[in-house]
Amino acid sequence: MFFSGVNIDSQMWKILTLSSQGELLWEREFAFDSHWRDIAVSRDGIYYLLGWFDNEALVMAFDELGNDLWQYQVDSISLDPIDVDLPDYSSKLIKGFSTGHMEVTEDGRVIVNMGGELLVLNSDGSLNNSVSATELGVDFFLDHSIGVNNIALLGEEVSVGGVDGNTIAFILNADLVVENHSEIGRSVDWGGIAMLDDSSACVSFVTGYTGSVTHAVGLISATEEEWAYEETAEYAFYSPVSLKAEGQHCYLSTTESLVSPALATYTYRYDALGNLVDTISLKDFGLSAIELNGSDIYSGGITGDYDGIEGTIATIVKHKLR
């Protein structure tokens, strides 16, 4: 088990590994002014950390004992606030901007999404390939997801000077060449993509968070007909939590309130033809993430007084779908 967190008392970030019996195998500490973004583990037991350290964004690799293997600088960060486009950066955060998302393929390649660029690193820390957002005709990448051979990628061209932007879903092959793409035809406030199989991916997007909110889920496929389901409704509050895919189903999780501030979370399950086949609802539950394991779904979040600390309980709910 590999995870990360922060120790507020000692002002340190940590990454740790535990055995199946809960025994601490090794841990590493990092200065509190650094920024952790993502972790991943390869099938060969190499542990990866992506973070911001001083003015560098690094991928760090560790062996099974926690020893350093290599570091790769994926970006540099300007410390001069004059060079930071705060309005643009803020909008990317609202959209679910996934700078710092990292995944490891079955053959050991490390896929790193830096927003403006998607990088592929070899297991030895060398650069295998890369593609920039501008090369694909978008301003930045919202999200990505990996399959066995292909990569699903969601990018956005932002609205400029009253001209509508565009959001595009891509399927790339192992050489980062576009195999297929589908245009949404508008800018979105949040977008996610999840590989369903090696030739298709689930896509979801949202426009609006309060009032009139449009949410959609669809399929982009290199071999089959694409589909999309879209709905607009009046929400007091709406926020997507995650988009997942497994087998022949897409899972969209949301936190939403139609008529009152009461917190309600939902996970919608769609089949490969776009039909809504199941819905999981949890009341007064602050959903943070879901994980899939066959027909089992695990919802992780908090119950109790989720606006504060007193009475808050970290909770996992297991659902079994037939």
GROMACS .gro file of C-alpha atoms in nm:
model
  322
    1MET     CA    1   0.000   0.000   0.000
    2PHE     CA    2   0.146   0.333  -0.108
    3PHE     CA    3   0.001   0.664   0.005
    4SER     CA    4   0.088   1.020   0.093
    5GLY     CA    5  -0.026   1.286   0.334
    6VAL     CA    6   0.082   1.572   0.553
    7ASN     CA    7   0.184   1.592   0.919
    8ILE     CA    8   0.071   1.937   1.029
    9ASP     CA    9   0.253   1.925   1.366
   10SER     CA   10   0.592   1.861   1.207
   11GLN     CA   11   0.511   2.067   0.895
   12MET     CA   12   0.618   1.785   0.664
   13TRP     CA   13   0.476   1.609   0.361
   14LYS     CA   14   0.515   1.231   0.371
   15ILE     CA   15   0.499   0.934   0.138
   16LEU     CA   16   0.470   0.593   0.302
   17THR     CA   17   0.436   0.226   0.215
   18LEU     CA   18   0.262  -0.032   0.431
   19SER     CA   19   0.256  -0.410   0.411
   20SER     CA   20  -0.074  -0.599   0.381
   21GLN     CA   21  -0.061  -0.634   0.761
   22GLY     CA   22  -0.029  -0.258   0.817
   23GLU     CA   23   0.344  -0.265   0.894
   24LEU     CA   24   0.535   0.050   0.794
   25LEU     CA   25   0.794  -0.054   0.537
   26TRP     CA   26   0.947   0.285   0.456
   27GLU     CA   27   0.865   0.654   0.449
   28ARG     CA   28   1.013   0.972   0.305
   29GLU     CA   29   0.960   1.329   0.423
   30PHE     CA   30   0.956   1.653   0.225
   31ALA     CA   31   0.955   2.018   0.327
   32PHE     CA   32   0.611   2.164   0.391
   33ASP     CA   33   0.664   2.442   0.132
   34SER     CA   34   0.687   2.177  -0.143
   35HIS     CA   35   0.369   2.064  -0.314
   36TRP     CA   36   0.267   1.700  -0.370
   37ARG     CA   37   0.051   1.643  -0.678
   38ASP     CA   38   0.023   1.269  -0.747
   39ILE     CA   39   0.163   0.924  -0.672
   40ALA     CA   40   0.167   0.600  -0.871
   41VAL     CA   41   0.311   0.248  -0.855
   42SER     CA   42   0.426   0.032  -1.146
   43ARG     CA   43   0.367  -0.341  -1.178
   44ASP     CA   44   0.741  -0.384  -1.120
   45GLY     CA   45   0.717  -0.220  -0.778
   46ILE     CA   46   0.864   0.120  -0.865
   47TYR     CA   47   0.706   0.405  -0.665
   48TYR     CA   48   0.657   0.744  -0.828
   49LEU     CA   49   0.597   1.086  -0.675
   50LEU     CA   50   0.514   1.400  -0.875
   51GLY     CA   51   0.562   1.728  -0.691
   52TRP     CA   52   0.675   2.087  -0.696
   53PHE     CA   53   1.009   2.144  -0.519
   54ASP     CA   54   1.149   2.498  -0.506
   55ASN     CA   55   1.102   2.613  -0.867
   56GLU     CA   56   1.101   2.268  -1.029
   57ALA     CA   57   0.828   2.017  -1.101
   58LEU     CA   58   0.984   1.671  -1.064
   59VAL     CA   59   0.890   1.309  -1.112
   60MET     CA   60   1.079   1.108  -0.850
   61ALA     CA   61   1.120   0.730  -0.864
   62PHE     CA   62   1.191   0.504  -0.563
   63ASP     CA   63   1.263   0.132  -0.537
   64GLU     CA   64   1.083  -0.113  -0.307
   65LEU     CA   65   1.300  -0.001  -0.012
   66GLY     CA   66   1.240   0.370  -0.070
   67ASN     CA   67   1.583   0.438  -0.220
   68ASP     CA   68   1.615   0.706  -0.489
   69LEU     CA   69   1.627   0.570  -0.844
   70TRP     CA   70   1.602   0.885  -1.054
   71GLN     CA   71   1.445   1.227  -1.093
   72TYR     CA   72   1.309   1.391  -1.406
   73GLN     CA   73   1.226   1.761  -1.429
   74VAL     CA   74   0.895   1.792  -1.611
   75ASP     CA   75   0.855   2.168  -1.572
   76SER     CA   76   0.996   2.478  -1.411
   77ILE     CA   77   0.790   2.725  -1.211
   78SER     CA   78   0.850   3.096  -1.222
   79LEU     CA   79   0.879   3.258  -0.879
   80ASP     CA   80   0.813   3.605  -1.024
   81PRO     CA   81   0.443   3.688  -0.972
   82ILE     CA   82   0.458   3.926  -1.270
   83ASP     CA   83   0.497   3.623  -1.496
   84VAL     CA   84   0.195   3.440  -1.352
   85ASP     CA   85  -0.132   3.483  -1.540
   86LEU     CA   86  -0.357   3.460  -1.235
   87PRO     CA   87  -0.697   3.501  -1.406
   88ASP     CA   88  -0.614   3.229  -1.660
   89TYR     CA   89  -0.465   2.998  -1.398
   90SER     CA   90  -0.769   3.045  -1.176
   91SER     CA   91  -1.006   2.950  -1.457
   92LYS     CA   92  -0.808   2.634  -1.523
   93LEU     CA   93  -0.842   2.531  -1.158
   94ILE     CA   94  -1.219   2.580  -1.173
   95LYS     CA   95  -1.239   2.367  -1.487
   96GLY     CA   96  -1.082   2.071  -1.308
   97PHE     CA   97  -0.742   2.153  -1.458
   98SER     CA   98  -0.533   1.841  -1.404
   99THR     CA   99  -0.177   1.971  -1.405
  100GLY     CA  100   0.017   1.712  -1.211
  101HIS     CA  101  -0.187   1.403  -1.296
  102MET     CA  102   0.029   1.091  -1.348
  103GLU     CA  103  -0.039   0.727  -1.443
  104VAL     CA  104   0.180   0.422  -1.513
  105THR     CA  105   0.106   0.192  -1.807
  106GLU     CA  106   0.127  -0.188  -1.790
  107ASP     CA  107   0.464  -0.182  -1.971
  108GLY     CA  108   0.610   0.068  -1.720
  109ARG     CA  109   0.583   0.398  -1.907
  110VAL     CA  110   0.491   0.699  -1.692
  111ILE     CA  111   0.230   0.934  -1.843
  112VAL     CA  112   0.245   1.285  -1.692
  113ASN     CA  113  -0.012   1.555  -1.766
  114MET     CA  114   0.136   1.901  -1.712
  115GLY     CA  115  -0.161   2.090  -1.852
  116GLY     CA  116   0.020   2.241  -2.146
  117GLU     CA  117   0.206   1.921  -2.231
  118LEU     CA  118   0.162   1.544  -2.200
  119LEU     CA  119   0.491   1.361  -2.137
  120VAL     CA  120   0.575   0.992  -2.160
  121LEU     CA  121   0.872   0.878  -1.950
  122ASN     CA  122   1.043   0.542  -1.968
  123SER     CA  123   1.086   0.336  -1.652
  124ASP     CA  124   1.454   0.440  -1.638
  125GLY     CA  125   1.362   0.810  -1.624
  126SER     CA  126   1.440   0.898  -1.985
  127LEU     CA  127   1.195   1.089  -2.203
  128ASN     CA  128   1.008   0.862  -2.443
  129ASN     CA  129   0.775   1.112  -2.613
  130SER     CA  130   0.568   1.424  -2.558
  131VAL     CA  131   0.291   1.627  -2.719
  132SER     CA  132   0.190   1.984  -2.642
  133ALA     CA  133  -0.162   2.120  -2.618
  134THR     CA  134  -0.097   2.364  -2.902
  135GLU     CA  135   0.008   2.077  -3.131
  136LEU     CA  136  -0.343   1.933  -3.089
  137GLY     CA  137  -0.515   2.269  -3.138
  138VAL     CA  138  -0.615   2.335  -2.775
  139ASP     CA  139  -0.487   2.566  -2.502
  140PHE     CA  140  -0.451   2.310  -2.225
  141PHE     CA  141  -0.538   1.953  -2.132
  142LEU     CA  142  -0.825   1.907  -1.887
  143ASP     CA  143  -0.776   1.537  -1.820
  144HIS     CA  144  -0.627   1.213  -1.951
  145SER     CA  145  -0.670   0.838  -1.900
  146ILE     CA  146  -0.461   0.542  -2.015
  147GLY     CA  147  -0.551   0.209  -2.174
  148VAL     CA  148  -0.330  -0.086  -2.266
  149ASN     CA  149  -0.194   0.081  -2.580
  150ASN     CA  150  -0.386   0.405  -2.623
  151ILE     CA  151  -0.439   0.726  -2.426
  152ALA     CA  152  -0.762   0.923  -2.396
  153LEU     CA  153  -0.713   1.298  -2.369
  154LEU     CA  154  -0.952   1.588  -2.311
  155GLY     CA  155  -0.841   1.937  -2.409
  156GLU     CA  156  -0.994   2.282  -2.426
  157GLU     CA  157  -0.955   2.585  -2.646
  158VAL     CA  158  -1.058   2.876  -2.426
  159SER     CA  159  -1.302   3.152  -2.519
  160VAL     CA  160  -1.125   3.471  -2.631
  161GLY     CA  161  -1.280   3.809  -2.711
  162GLY     CA  162  -1.636   3.682  -2.715
  163VAL     CA  163  -1.550   3.396  -2.951
  164ASP     CA  164  -1.672   3.065  -2.813
  165GLY     CA  165  -1.408   2.811  -2.721
  166ASN     CA  166  -1.413   2.441  -2.789
  167THR     CA  167  -1.355   2.120  -2.593
  168ILE     CA  168  -1.215   1.819  -2.779
  169ALA     CA  169  -1.180   1.455  -2.676
  170PHE     CA  170  -0.893   1.261  -2.837
  171ILE     CA  171  -0.781   0.901  -2.853
  172LEU     CA  172  -0.404   0.882  -2.906
  173ASN     CA  173  -0.196   0.575  -2.987
  174ALA     CA  174   0.126   0.479  -2.808
  175ASP     CA  175   0.320   0.721  -3.032
  176LEU     CA  176   0.086   1.008  -2.927
  177VAL     CA  177  -0.068   1.021  -3.276
  178VAL     CA  178  -0.440   1.107  -3.287
  179GLU     CA  179  -0.647   0.802  -3.380
  180ASN     CA  180  -0.982   0.973  -3.333
  181HIS     CA  181  -1.130   1.293  -3.193
  182SER     CA  182  -1.472   1.433  -3.110
  183GLU     CA  183  -1.558   1.801  -3.063
  184ILE     CA  184  -1.801   1.917  -2.795
  185GLY     CA  185  -1.816   2.257  -2.961
  186ARG     CA  186  -1.811   2.476  -2.650
  187SER     CA  187  -1.607   2.570  -2.346
  188VAL     CA  188  -1.689   2.385  -2.026
  189ASP     CA  189  -1.651   2.453  -1.654
  190TRP     CA  190  -1.531   2.099  -1.577
  191GLY     CA  191  -1.436   1.806  -1.795
  192GLY     CA  192  -1.317   1.451  -1.735
  193ILE     CA  193  -1.227   1.149  -1.947
  194ALA     CA  194  -1.184   0.780  -1.855
  195MET     CA  195  -1.065   0.500  -2.082
  196LEU     CA  196  -1.336   0.234  -2.121
  197ASP     CA  197  -1.135  -0.007  -2.334
  198ASP     CA  198  -0.838   0.042  -2.561
  199SER     CA  199  -1.039   0.210  -2.837
  200SER     CA  200  -1.306   0.407  -2.652
  201ALA     CA  201  -1.344   0.639  -2.355
  202CYS     CA  202  -1.616   0.791  -2.141
  203VAL     CA  203  -1.634   1.171  -2.151
  204SER     CA  204  -1.817   1.399  -1.909
  205PHE     CA  205  -1.847   1.774  -1.892
  206VAL     CA  206  -2.033   2.037  -1.690
  207THR     CA  207  -2.126   2.400  -1.757
  208GLY     CA  208  -2.241   2.593  -1.453
  209TYR     CA  209  -2.235   2.517  -1.081
  210THR     CA  210  -2.547   2.697  -0.959
  211GLY     CA  211  -2.871   2.794  -1.129
  212SER     CA  212  -2.905   2.646  -1.476
  213VAL     CA  213  -2.650   2.365  -1.495
  214THR     CA  214  -2.583   2.140  -1.793
  215HIS     CA  215  -2.412   1.807  -1.734
  216ALA     CA  216  -2.334   1.545  -1.994
  217VAL     CA  217  -2.173   1.204  -2.029
  218GLY     CA  218  -2.079   1.044  -2.359
  219LEU     CA  219  -1.854   0.801  -2.540
  220ILE     CA  220  -1.577   0.863  -2.790
  221SER     CA  221  -1.481   0.552  -2.985
  222ALA     CA  222  -1.236   0.469  -3.261
  223THR     CA  223  -1.441   0.168  -3.374
  224GLU     CA  224  -1.806   0.220  -3.276
  225GLU     CA  225  -2.076   0.486  -3.296
  226GLU     CA  226  -2.036   0.765  -3.044
  227TRP     CA  227  -2.317   0.864  -2.808
  228ALA     CA  228  -2.390   1.138  -2.560
  229TYR     CA  229  -2.650   1.211  -2.293
  230GLU     CA  230  -2.703   1.573  -2.188
  231GLU     CA  231  -2.939   1.734  -1.938
  232THR     CA  232  -2.996   2.087  -1.810
  233ALA     CA  233  -3.165   2.150  -1.475
  234GLU     CA  234  -3.192   2.416  -1.206
  235TYR     CA  235  -2.953   2.332  -0.924
  236ALA     CA  236  -2.887   2.511  -0.597
  237PHE     CA  237  -2.544   2.350  -0.618
  238TYR     CA  238  -2.378   2.102  -0.853
  239SER     CA  239  -2.024   1.968  -0.854
  240PRO     CA  240  -1.871   1.668  -1.031
  241VAL     CA  241  -1.652   1.444  -0.813
  242SER     CA  242  -1.503   1.188  -1.051
  243LEU     CA  243  -1.546   0.997  -1.374
  244LYS     CA  244  -1.447   0.630  -1.382
  245ALA     CA  245  -1.480   0.343  -1.630
  246GLU     CA  246  -1.456  -0.032  -1.590
  247GLY     CA  247  -1.571  -0.325  -1.800
  248GLN     CA  248  -1.845  -0.186  -2.021
  249HIS     CA  249  -1.973   0.084  -1.787
  250CYS     CA  250  -1.907   0.454  -1.721
  251TYR     CA  251  -1.948   0.589  -1.365
  252LEU     CA  252  -2.011   0.960  -1.306
  253SER     CA  253  -2.010   1.075  -0.942
  254THR     CA  254  -2.155   1.412  -0.839
  255THR     CA  255  -2.251   1.622  -0.542
  256GLU     CA  256  -2.574   1.807  -0.607
  257SER     CA  257  -2.872   1.982  -0.455
  258LEU     CA  258  -3.182   2.060  -0.662
  259VAL     CA  259  -3.398   2.263  -0.425
  260SER     CA  260  -3.220   2.297  -0.090
  261PRO     CA  261  -2.869   2.313   0.058
  262ALA     CA  262  -2.900   1.955   0.188
  263LEU     CA  263  -2.597   1.761   0.067
  264ALA     CA  264  -2.667   1.467  -0.164
  265THR     CA  265  -2.418   1.267  -0.370
  266TYR     CA  266  -2.488   1.038  -0.661
  267THR     CA  267  -2.298   0.785  -0.873
  268TYR     CA  268  -2.460   0.722  -1.211
  269ARG     CA  269  -2.376   0.403  -1.402
  270TYR     CA  270  -2.411   0.404  -1.782
  271ASP     CA  271  -2.371   0.106  -2.012
  272ALA     CA  272  -2.170   0.109  -2.336
  273LEU     CA  273  -2.481   0.218  -2.531
  274GLY     CA  274  -2.538   0.524  -2.313
  275ASN     CA  275  -2.827   0.387  -2.107
  276LEU     CA  276  -2.850   0.481  -1.739
  277VAL     CA  277  -2.868   0.141  -1.567
  278ASP     CA  278  -2.802   0.218  -1.197
  279THR     CA  279  -2.793   0.510  -0.956
  280ILE     CA  280  -2.635   0.515  -0.610
  281SER     CA  281  -2.748   0.796  -0.381
  282LEU     CA  282  -2.606   0.897  -0.043
  283LYS     CA  283  -2.763   1.167   0.173
  284ASP     CA  284  -2.561   1.395   0.404
  285PHE     CA  285  -2.241   1.241   0.273
  286GLY     CA  286  -1.943   1.450   0.159
  287LEU     CA  287  -1.817   1.235  -0.130
  288SER     CA  288  -1.446   1.269  -0.207
  289ALA     CA  289  -1.379   0.979  -0.445
  290ILE     CA  290  -1.498   0.642  -0.569
  291GLU     CA  291  -1.304   0.329  -0.659
  292LEU     CA  292  -1.420   0.033  -0.867
  293ASN     CA  293  -1.352  -0.337  -0.828
  294GLY     CA  294  -1.566  -0.548  -1.059
  295SER     CA  295  -1.926  -0.513  -0.945
  296ASP     CA  296  -1.818  -0.346  -0.618
  297ILE     CA  297  -1.809   0.031  -0.578
  298TYR     CA  298  -1.638   0.202  -0.284
  299SER     CA  299  -1.749   0.556  -0.196
  300GLY     CA  300  -1.508   0.747   0.026
  301GLY     CA  301  -1.599   1.068   0.207
  302ILE     CA  302  -1.706   1.222   0.535
  303THR     CA  303  -2.023   1.222   0.741
  304GLY     CA  304  -2.129   1.433   1.035
  305ASP     CA  305  -2.054   1.804   1.058
  306TYR     CA  306  -1.870   1.823   0.726
  307ASP     CA  307  -1.846   2.203   0.741
  308GLY     CA  308  -1.615   2.176   1.041
  309ILE     CA  309  -1.399   1.929   1.227
  310GLU     CA  310  -1.608   1.838   1.532
  311GLY     CA  311  -1.826   1.535   1.463
  312THR     CA  312  -1.672   1.464   1.123
  313ILE     CA  313  -1.617   1.094   1.053
  314ALA     CA  314  -1.416   0.957   0.762
  315THR     CA  315  -1.640   0.696   0.604
  316ILE     CA  316  -1.618   0.430   0.330
  317VAL     CA  317  -1.938   0.280   0.190
  318LYS     CA  318  -1.925  -0.039  -0.018
  319HIS     CA  319  -2.195  -0.096  -0.280
  320LYS     CA  320  -2.247  -0.413  -0.478
  321LEU     CA  321  -2.425  -0.385  -0.815
  322ARG     CA  322  -2.580  -0.683  -0.988
   0.00000   0.00000   0.00000
